[in-house]
mmCIF file of C-alpha atoms and ligand atoms in Angstrom:
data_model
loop_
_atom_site.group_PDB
_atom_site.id
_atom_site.type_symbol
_atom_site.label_atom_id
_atom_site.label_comp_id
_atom_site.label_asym_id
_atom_site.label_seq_id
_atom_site.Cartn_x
_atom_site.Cartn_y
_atom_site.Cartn_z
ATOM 1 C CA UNK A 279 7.462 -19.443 -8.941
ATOM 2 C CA UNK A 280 10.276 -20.115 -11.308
ATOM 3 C CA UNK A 281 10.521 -22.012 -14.732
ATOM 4 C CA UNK A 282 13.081 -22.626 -16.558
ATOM 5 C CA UNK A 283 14.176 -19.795 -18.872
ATOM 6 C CA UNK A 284 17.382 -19.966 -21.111
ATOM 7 C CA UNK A 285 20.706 -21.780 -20.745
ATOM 8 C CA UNK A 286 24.120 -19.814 -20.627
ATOM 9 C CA UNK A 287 26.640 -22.458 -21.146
ATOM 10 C CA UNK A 288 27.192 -23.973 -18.037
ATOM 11 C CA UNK A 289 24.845 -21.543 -16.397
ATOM 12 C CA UNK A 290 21.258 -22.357 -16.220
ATOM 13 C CA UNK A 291 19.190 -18.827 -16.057
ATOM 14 C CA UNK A 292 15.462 -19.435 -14.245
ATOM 15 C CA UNK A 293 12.975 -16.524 -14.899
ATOM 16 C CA UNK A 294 10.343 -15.185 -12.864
ATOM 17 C CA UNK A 295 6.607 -16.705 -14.075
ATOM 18 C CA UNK A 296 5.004 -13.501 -13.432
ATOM 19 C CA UNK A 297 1.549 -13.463 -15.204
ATOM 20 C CA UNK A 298 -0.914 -12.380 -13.269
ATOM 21 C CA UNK A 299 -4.092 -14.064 -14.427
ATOM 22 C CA UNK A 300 -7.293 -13.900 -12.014
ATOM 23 C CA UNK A 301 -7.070 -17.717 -11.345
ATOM 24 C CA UNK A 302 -3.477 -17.700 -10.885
ATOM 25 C CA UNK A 303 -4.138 -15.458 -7.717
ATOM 26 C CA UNK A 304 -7.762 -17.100 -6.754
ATOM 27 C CA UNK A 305 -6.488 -20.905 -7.207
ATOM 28 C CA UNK A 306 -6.148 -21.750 -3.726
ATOM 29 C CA UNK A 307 -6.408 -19.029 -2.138
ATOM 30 C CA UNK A 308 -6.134 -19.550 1.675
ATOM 31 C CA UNK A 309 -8.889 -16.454 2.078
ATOM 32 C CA UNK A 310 -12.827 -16.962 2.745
ATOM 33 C CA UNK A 311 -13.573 -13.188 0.770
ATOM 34 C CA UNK A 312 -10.488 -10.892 -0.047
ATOM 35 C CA UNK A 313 -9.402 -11.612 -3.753
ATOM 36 C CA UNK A 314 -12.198 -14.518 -3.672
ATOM 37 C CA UNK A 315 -13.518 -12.453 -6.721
ATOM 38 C CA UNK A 316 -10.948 -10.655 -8.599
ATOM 39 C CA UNK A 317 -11.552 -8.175 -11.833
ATOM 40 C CA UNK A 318 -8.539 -7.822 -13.963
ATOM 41 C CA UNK A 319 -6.971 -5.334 -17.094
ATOM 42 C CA UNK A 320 -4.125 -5.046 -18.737
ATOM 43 C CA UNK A 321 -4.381 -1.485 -18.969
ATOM 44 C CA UNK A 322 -6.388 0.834 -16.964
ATOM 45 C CA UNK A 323 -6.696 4.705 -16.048
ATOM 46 C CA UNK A 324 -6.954 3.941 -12.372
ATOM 47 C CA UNK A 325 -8.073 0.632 -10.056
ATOM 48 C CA UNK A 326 -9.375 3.568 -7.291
ATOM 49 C CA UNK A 327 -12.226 4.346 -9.634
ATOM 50 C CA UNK A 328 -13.235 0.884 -11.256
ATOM 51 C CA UNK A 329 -13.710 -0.205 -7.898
ATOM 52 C CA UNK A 330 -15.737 3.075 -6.852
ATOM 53 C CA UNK A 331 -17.929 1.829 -9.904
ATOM 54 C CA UNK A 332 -17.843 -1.696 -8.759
ATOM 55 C CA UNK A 333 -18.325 -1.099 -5.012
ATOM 56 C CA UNK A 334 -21.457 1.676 -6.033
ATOM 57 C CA UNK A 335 -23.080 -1.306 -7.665
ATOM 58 C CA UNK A 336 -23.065 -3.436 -4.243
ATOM 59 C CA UNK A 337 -19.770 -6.113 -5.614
ATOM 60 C CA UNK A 338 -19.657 -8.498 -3.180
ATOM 61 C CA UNK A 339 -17.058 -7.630 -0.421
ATOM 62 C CA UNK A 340 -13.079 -8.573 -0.620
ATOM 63 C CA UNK A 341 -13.761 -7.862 -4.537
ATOM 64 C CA UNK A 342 -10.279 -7.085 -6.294
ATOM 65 C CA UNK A 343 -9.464 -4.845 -8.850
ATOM 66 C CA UNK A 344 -5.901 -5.610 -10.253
ATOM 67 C CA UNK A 345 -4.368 -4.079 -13.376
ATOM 68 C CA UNK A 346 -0.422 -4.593 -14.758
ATOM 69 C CA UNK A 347 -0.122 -1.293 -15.272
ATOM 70 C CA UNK A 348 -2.048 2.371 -15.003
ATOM 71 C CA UNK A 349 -2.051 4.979 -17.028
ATOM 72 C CA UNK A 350 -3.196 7.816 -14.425
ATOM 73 C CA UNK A 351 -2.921 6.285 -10.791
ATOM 74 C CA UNK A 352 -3.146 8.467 -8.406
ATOM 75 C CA UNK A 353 -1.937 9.277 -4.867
ATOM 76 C CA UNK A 354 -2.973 11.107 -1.859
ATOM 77 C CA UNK A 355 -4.097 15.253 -2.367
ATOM 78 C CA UNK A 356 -4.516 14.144 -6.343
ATOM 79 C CA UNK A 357 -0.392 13.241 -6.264
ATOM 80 C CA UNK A 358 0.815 10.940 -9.874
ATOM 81 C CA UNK A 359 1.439 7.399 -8.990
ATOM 82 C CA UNK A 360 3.662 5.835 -11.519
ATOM 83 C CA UNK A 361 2.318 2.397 -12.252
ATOM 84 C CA UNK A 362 4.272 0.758 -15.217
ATOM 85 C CA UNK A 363 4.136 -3.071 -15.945
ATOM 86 C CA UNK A 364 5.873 -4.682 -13.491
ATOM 87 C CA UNK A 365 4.916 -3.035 -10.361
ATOM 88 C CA UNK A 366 2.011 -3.880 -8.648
ATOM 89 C CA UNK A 367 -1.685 -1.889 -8.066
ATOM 90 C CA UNK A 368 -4.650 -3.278 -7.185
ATOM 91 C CA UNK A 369 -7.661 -1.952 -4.817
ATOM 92 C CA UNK A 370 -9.514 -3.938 -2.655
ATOM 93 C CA UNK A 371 -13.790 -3.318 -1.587
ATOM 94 C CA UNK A 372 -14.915 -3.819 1.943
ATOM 95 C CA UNK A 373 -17.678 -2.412 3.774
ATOM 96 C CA UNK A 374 -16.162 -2.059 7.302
ATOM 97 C CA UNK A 375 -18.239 -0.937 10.551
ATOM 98 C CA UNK A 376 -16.936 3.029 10.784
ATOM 99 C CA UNK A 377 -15.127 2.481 14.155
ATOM 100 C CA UNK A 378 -12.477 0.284 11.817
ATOM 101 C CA UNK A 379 -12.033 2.956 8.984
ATOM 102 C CA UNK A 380 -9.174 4.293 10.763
ATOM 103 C CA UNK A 381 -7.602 1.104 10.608
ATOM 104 C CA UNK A 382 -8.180 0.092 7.216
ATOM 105 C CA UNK A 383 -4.776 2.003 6.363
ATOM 106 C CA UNK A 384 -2.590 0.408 9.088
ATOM 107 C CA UNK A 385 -3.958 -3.052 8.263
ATOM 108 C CA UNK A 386 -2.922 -2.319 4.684
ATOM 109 C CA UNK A 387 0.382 -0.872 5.972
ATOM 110 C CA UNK A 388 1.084 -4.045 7.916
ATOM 111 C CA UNK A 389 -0.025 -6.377 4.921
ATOM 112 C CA UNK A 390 2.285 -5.230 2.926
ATOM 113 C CA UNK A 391 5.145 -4.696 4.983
ATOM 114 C CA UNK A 392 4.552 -8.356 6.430
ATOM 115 C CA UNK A 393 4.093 -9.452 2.607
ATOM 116 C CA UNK A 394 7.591 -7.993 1.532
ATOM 117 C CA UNK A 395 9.463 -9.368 4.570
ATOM 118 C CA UNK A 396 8.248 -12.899 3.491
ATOM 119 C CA UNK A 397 8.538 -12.686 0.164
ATOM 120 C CA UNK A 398 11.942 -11.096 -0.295
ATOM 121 C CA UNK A 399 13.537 -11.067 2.981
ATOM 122 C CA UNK A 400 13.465 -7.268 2.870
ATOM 123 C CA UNK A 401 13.009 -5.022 5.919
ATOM 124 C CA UNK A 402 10.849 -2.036 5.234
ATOM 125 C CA UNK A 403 9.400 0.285 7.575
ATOM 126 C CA UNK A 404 6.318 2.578 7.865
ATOM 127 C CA UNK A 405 6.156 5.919 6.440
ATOM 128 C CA UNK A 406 3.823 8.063 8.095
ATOM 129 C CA UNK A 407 0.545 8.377 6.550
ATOM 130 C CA UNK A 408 0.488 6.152 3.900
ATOM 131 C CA UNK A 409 3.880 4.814 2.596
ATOM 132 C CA UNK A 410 5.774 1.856 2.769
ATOM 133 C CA UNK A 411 9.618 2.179 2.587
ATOM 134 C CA UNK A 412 12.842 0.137 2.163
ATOM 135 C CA UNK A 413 16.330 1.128 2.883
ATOM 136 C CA UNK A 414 14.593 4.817 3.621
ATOM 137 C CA UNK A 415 13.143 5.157 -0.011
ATOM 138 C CA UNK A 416 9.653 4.711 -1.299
ATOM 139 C CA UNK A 417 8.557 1.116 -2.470
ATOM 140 C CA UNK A 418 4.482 1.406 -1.864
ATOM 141 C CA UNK A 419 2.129 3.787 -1.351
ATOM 142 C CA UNK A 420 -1.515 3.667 -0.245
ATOM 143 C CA UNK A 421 -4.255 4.705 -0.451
ATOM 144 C CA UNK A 422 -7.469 4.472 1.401
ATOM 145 C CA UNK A 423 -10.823 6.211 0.259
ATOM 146 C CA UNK A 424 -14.592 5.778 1.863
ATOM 147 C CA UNK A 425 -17.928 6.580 1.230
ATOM 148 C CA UNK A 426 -20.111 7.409 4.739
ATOM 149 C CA UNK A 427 -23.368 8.751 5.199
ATOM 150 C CA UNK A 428 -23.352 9.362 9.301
ATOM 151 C CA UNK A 429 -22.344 6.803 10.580
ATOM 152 C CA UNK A 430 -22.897 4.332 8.104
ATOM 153 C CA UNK A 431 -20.211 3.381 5.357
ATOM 154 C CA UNK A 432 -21.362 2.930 1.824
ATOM 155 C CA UNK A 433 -18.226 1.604 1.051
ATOM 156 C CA UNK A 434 -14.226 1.346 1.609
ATOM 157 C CA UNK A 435 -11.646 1.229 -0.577
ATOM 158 C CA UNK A 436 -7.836 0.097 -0.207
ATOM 159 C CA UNK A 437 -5.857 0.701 -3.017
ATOM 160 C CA UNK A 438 -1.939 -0.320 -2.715
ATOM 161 C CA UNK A 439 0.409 0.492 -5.356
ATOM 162 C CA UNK A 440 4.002 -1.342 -5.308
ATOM 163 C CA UNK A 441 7.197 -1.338 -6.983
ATOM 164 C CA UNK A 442 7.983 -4.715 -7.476
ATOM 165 C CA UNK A 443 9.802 -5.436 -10.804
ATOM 166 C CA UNK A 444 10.899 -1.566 -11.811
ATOM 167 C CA UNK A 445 14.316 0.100 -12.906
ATOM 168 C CA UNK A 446 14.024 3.420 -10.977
ATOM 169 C CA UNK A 447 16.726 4.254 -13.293
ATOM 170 C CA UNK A 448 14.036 4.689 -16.437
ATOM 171 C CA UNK A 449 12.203 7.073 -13.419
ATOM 172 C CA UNK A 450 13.746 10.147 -13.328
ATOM 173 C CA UNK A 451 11.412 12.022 -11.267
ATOM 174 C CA UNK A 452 11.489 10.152 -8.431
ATOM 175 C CA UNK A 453 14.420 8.022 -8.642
ATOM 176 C CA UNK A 454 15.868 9.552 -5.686
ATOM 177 C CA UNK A 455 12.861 8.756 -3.175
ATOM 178 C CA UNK A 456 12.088 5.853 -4.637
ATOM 179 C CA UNK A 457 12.999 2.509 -4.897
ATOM 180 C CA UNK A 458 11.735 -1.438 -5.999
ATOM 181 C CA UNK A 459 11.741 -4.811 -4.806
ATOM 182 C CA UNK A 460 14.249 -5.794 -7.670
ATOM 183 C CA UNK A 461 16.589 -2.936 -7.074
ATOM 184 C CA UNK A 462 17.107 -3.604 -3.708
ATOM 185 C CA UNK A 463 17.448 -7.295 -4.370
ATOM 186 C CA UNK A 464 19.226 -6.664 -7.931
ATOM 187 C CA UNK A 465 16.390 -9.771 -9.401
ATOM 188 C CA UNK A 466 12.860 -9.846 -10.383
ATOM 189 C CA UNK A 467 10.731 -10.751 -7.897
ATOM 190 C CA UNK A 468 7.295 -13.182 -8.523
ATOM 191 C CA UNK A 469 4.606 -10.536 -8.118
ATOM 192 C CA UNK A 470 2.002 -13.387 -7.652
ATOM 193 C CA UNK A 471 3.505 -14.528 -5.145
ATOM 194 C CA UNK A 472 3.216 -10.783 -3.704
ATOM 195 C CA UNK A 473 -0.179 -10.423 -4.518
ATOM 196 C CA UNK A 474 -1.248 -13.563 -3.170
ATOM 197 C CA UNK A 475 0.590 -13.076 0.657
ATOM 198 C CA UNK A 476 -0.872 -9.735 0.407
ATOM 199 C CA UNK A 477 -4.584 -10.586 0.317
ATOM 200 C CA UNK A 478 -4.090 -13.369 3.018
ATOM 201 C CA UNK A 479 -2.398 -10.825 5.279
ATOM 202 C CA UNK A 480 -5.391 -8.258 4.734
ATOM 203 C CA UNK A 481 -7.733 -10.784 5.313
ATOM 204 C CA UNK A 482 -6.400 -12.225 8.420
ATOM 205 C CA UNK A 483 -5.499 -8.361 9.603
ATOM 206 C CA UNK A 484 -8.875 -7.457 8.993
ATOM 207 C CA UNK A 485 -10.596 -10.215 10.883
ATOM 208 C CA UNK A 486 -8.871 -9.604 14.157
ATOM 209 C CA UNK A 487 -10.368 -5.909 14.194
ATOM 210 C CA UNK A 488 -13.633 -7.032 15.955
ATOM 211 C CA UNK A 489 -11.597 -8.871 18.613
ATOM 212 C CA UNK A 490 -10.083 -6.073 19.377
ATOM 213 C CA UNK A 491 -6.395 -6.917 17.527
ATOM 214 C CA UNK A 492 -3.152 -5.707 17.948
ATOM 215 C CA UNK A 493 -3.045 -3.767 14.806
ATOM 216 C CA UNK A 494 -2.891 -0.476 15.779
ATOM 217 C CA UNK A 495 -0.148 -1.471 18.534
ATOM 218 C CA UNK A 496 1.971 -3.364 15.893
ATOM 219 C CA UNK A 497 1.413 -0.385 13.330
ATOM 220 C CA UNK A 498 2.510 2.177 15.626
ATOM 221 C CA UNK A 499 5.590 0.082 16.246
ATOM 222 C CA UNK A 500 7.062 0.253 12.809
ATOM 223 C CA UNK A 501 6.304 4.006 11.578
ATOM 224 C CA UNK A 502 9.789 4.893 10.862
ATOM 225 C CA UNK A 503 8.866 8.711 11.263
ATOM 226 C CA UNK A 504 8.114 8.597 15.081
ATOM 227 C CA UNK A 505 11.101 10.354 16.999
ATOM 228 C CA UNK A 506 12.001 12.469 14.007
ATOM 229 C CA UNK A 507 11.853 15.760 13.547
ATOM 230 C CA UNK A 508 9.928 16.720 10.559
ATOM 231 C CA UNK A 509 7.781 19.730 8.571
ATOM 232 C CA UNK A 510 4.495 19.063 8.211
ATOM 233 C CA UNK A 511 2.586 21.109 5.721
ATOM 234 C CA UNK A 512 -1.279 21.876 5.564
ATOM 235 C CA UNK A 513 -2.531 24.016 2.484
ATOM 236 C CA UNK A 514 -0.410 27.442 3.759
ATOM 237 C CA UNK A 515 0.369 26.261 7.166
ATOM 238 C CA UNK A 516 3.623 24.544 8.297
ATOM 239 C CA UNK A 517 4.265 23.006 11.475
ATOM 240 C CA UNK A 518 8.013 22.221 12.915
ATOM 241 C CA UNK A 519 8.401 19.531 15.770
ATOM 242 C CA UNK A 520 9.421 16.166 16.505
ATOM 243 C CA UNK A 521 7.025 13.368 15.559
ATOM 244 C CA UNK A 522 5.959 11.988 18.761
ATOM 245 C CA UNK A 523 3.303 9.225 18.556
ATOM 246 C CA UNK A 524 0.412 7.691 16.019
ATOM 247 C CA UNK A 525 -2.827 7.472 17.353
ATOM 248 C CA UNK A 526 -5.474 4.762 17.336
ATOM 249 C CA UNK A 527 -7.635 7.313 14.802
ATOM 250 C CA UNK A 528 -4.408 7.238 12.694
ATOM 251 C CA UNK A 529 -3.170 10.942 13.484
ATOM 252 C CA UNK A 530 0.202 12.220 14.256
ATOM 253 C CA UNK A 531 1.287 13.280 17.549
ATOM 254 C CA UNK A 532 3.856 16.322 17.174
ATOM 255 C CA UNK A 533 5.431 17.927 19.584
ATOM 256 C CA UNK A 534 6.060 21.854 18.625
ATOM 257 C CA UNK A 535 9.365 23.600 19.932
ATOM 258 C CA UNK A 536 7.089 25.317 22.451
ATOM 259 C CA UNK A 537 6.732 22.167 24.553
ATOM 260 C CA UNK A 538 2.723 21.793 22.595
ATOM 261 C CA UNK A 539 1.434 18.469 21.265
ATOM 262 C CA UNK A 540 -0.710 19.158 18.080
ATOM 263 C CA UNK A 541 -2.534 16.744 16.568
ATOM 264 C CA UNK A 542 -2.097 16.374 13.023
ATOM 265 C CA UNK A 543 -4.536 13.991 10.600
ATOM 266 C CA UNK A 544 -3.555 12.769 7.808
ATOM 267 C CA UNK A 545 -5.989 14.068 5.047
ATOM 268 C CA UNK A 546 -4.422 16.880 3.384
ATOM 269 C CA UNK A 547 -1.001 17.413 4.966
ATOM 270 C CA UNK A 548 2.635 16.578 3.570
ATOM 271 C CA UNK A 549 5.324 15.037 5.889
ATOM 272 C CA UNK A 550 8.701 16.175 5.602
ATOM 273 C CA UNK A 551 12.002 14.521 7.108
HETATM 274 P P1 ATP B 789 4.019 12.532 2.106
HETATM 275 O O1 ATP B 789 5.264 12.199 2.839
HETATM 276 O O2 ATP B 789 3.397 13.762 2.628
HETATM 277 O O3 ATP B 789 3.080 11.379 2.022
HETATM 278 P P2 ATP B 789 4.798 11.976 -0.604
HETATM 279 O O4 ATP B 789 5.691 12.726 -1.547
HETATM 280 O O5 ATP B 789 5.241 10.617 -0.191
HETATM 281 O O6 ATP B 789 4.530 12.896 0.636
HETATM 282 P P3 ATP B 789 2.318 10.817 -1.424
HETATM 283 O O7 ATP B 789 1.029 11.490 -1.662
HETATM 284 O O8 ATP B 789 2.379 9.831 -0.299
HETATM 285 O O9 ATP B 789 3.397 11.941 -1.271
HETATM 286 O O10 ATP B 789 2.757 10.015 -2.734
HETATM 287 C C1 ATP B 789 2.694 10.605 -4.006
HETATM 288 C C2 ATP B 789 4.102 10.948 -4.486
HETATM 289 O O11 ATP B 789 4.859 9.745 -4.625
HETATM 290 C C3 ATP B 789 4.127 11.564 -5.861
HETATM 291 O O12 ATP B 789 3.987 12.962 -5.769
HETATM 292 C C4 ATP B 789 5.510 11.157 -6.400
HETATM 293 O O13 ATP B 789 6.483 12.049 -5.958
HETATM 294 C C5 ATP B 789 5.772 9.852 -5.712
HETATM 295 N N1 ATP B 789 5.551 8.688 -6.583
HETATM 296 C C6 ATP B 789 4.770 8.554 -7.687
HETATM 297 N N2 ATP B 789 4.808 7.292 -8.170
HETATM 298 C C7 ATP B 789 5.621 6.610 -7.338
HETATM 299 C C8 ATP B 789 6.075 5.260 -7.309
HETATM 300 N N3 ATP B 789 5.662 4.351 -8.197
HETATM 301 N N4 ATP B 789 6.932 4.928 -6.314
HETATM 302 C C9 ATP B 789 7.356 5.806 -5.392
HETATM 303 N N5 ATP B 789 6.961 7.093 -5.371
HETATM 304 C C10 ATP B 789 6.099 7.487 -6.333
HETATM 305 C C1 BTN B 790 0.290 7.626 -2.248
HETATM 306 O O1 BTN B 790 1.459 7.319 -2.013
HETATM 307 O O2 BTN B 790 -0.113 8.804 -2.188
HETATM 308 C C2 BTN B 790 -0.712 6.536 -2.511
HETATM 309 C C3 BTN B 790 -0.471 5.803 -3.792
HETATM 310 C C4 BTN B 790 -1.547 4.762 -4.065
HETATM 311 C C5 BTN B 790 -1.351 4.068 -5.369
HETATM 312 C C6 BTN B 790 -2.352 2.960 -5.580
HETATM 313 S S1 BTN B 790 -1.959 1.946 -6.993
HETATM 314 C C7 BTN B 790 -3.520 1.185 -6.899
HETATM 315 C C8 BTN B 790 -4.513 2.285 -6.608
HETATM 316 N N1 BTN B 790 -4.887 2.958 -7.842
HETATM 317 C C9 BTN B 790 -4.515 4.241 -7.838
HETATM 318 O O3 BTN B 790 -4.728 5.047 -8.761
HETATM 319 N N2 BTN B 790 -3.894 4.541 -6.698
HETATM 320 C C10 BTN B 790 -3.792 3.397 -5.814
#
């Protein structure tokens, strides 16, 4: 969305409208539950644990927890997320039947890459587990975490963190694996209009699971690590191989030097190029 900023002379300058107000992202929504209720801050530690809070207290499902900026996000194995104003983080509540947990992080994965493509015109690829990249560096991470008591979730969460409208330059510590939306594109990019693709994709992802969708195929497709060789690491053990396939329950299929295929899950490992 763009309104008229300064003028320049001859040059008219247009600014991103990037306020991200609850019923800027609700009005209209094309969604029948994801974002249909949507809790937002300013400032918060962490969206991962307001919406633990929030789901724990039975919020109605497709419930949103958005906040411009974090002051302690976190990653995967208790990893920093950086989160300044201008990127993006938000989780998202569902209560999913247990056979779809696995695919909670490839619908996300596919939401966002989908979300980018149309927004920006960017291509970005899958990073296996949980990372969305463009032009090989970092632009989103995810996150997915569940409560289950046998076979019975309590409760899912999906929380996506993305670089939209960040200098990587003010980022020292990862300013070599990671990148934003506005670097690659050298503008700021509406993160509404993000936001709002984003929960229609996750929706409409997330509805073809019972028919038996092509996410997992489609997902699969676009992990950028498959054919590589890479180092994957698990607490003191390290594992050398090419990366040969994802399967449906979201592991890695890694063939050793030996001619062995080990299956590798994504929980507490680190993936090395
Ligand atoms: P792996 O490949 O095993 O997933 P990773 O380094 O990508 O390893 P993650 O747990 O996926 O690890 O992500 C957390 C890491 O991402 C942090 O340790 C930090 O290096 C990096 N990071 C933190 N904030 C951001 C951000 N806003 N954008 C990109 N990368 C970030
Ligand atoms: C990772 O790369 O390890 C996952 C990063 C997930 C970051 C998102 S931002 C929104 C939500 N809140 C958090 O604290 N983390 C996730």
């Amino acid at each position: 969305m763009l309104t008229p900023g300064f003028d320049l002379g001859k040059v008219s300058v247009f600014m991103v409208k990037d306020s991200l107000s609850p019923a800027s992202i609700a009005n209209n929504l094309e969604t029948c539950f994801i974002g249909q209720r949507i809790i937002y801050y300013p400032t918060l530690a962490s969206t991962m644990e307001v919406a633990r809070q929030e789901a724990q207290m039975g919020a109605v499902e497709g419930t949103v927890i958005l906040a411009d900026e974090q002051t302690a996000g976190r990653g995967r194995l208790k990893r920093v997320w950086l989160s300044p104003k201008g990127s993006i983080a938000l989780s998202v509540i569902l209560y999913p039947d247990v056979a779809y947990l696995p695919s909670l992080i490839m619908l996300a994965s596919l939401a966002v890459v989908h979300s980018i493509e149309a927004i920006t015109g960017l291509k970005s690829q899958i990073k296996w587990p949980n990372d969305v990249l463009v032009n090989g560096k970092k632009v989103c991470g995810i996150l997915v975490e569940s409560e289950v008591q046998g076979n019975s979730v309590d409760y899912a969460i999906v929380g996506i963190g993305i670089n939209v409208n960040i200098r990587l330059s003010h980022f020292p510590d990862i300013v070599s694996t990671a990148t934003s939306l506005s670097d690659e594109l050298g503008r700021d990019v509406s993160r509404l209009d993000v936001i709002r693709h984003l929960l229609v994709e996750m929706e409409r992802l997330y509805l073809t699971l019972p028919a038996g969708g092509s996410v997992y195929e489609e997902w699969r497709d676009r992990i950028v690590t498959l054919g590589k060789r890479v180092q994957i690491s698990s607490g003191k053990t390290r594992y050398d191989g090419i990366a040969e396939s994802a399967a449906r329950d979201g592991s890695l299929l890694l063939r050793l030097s030996d001619g062995g295929l080990i299956k590798i899950v994504a929980g507490d490992v680190t993936l090395r190029d």
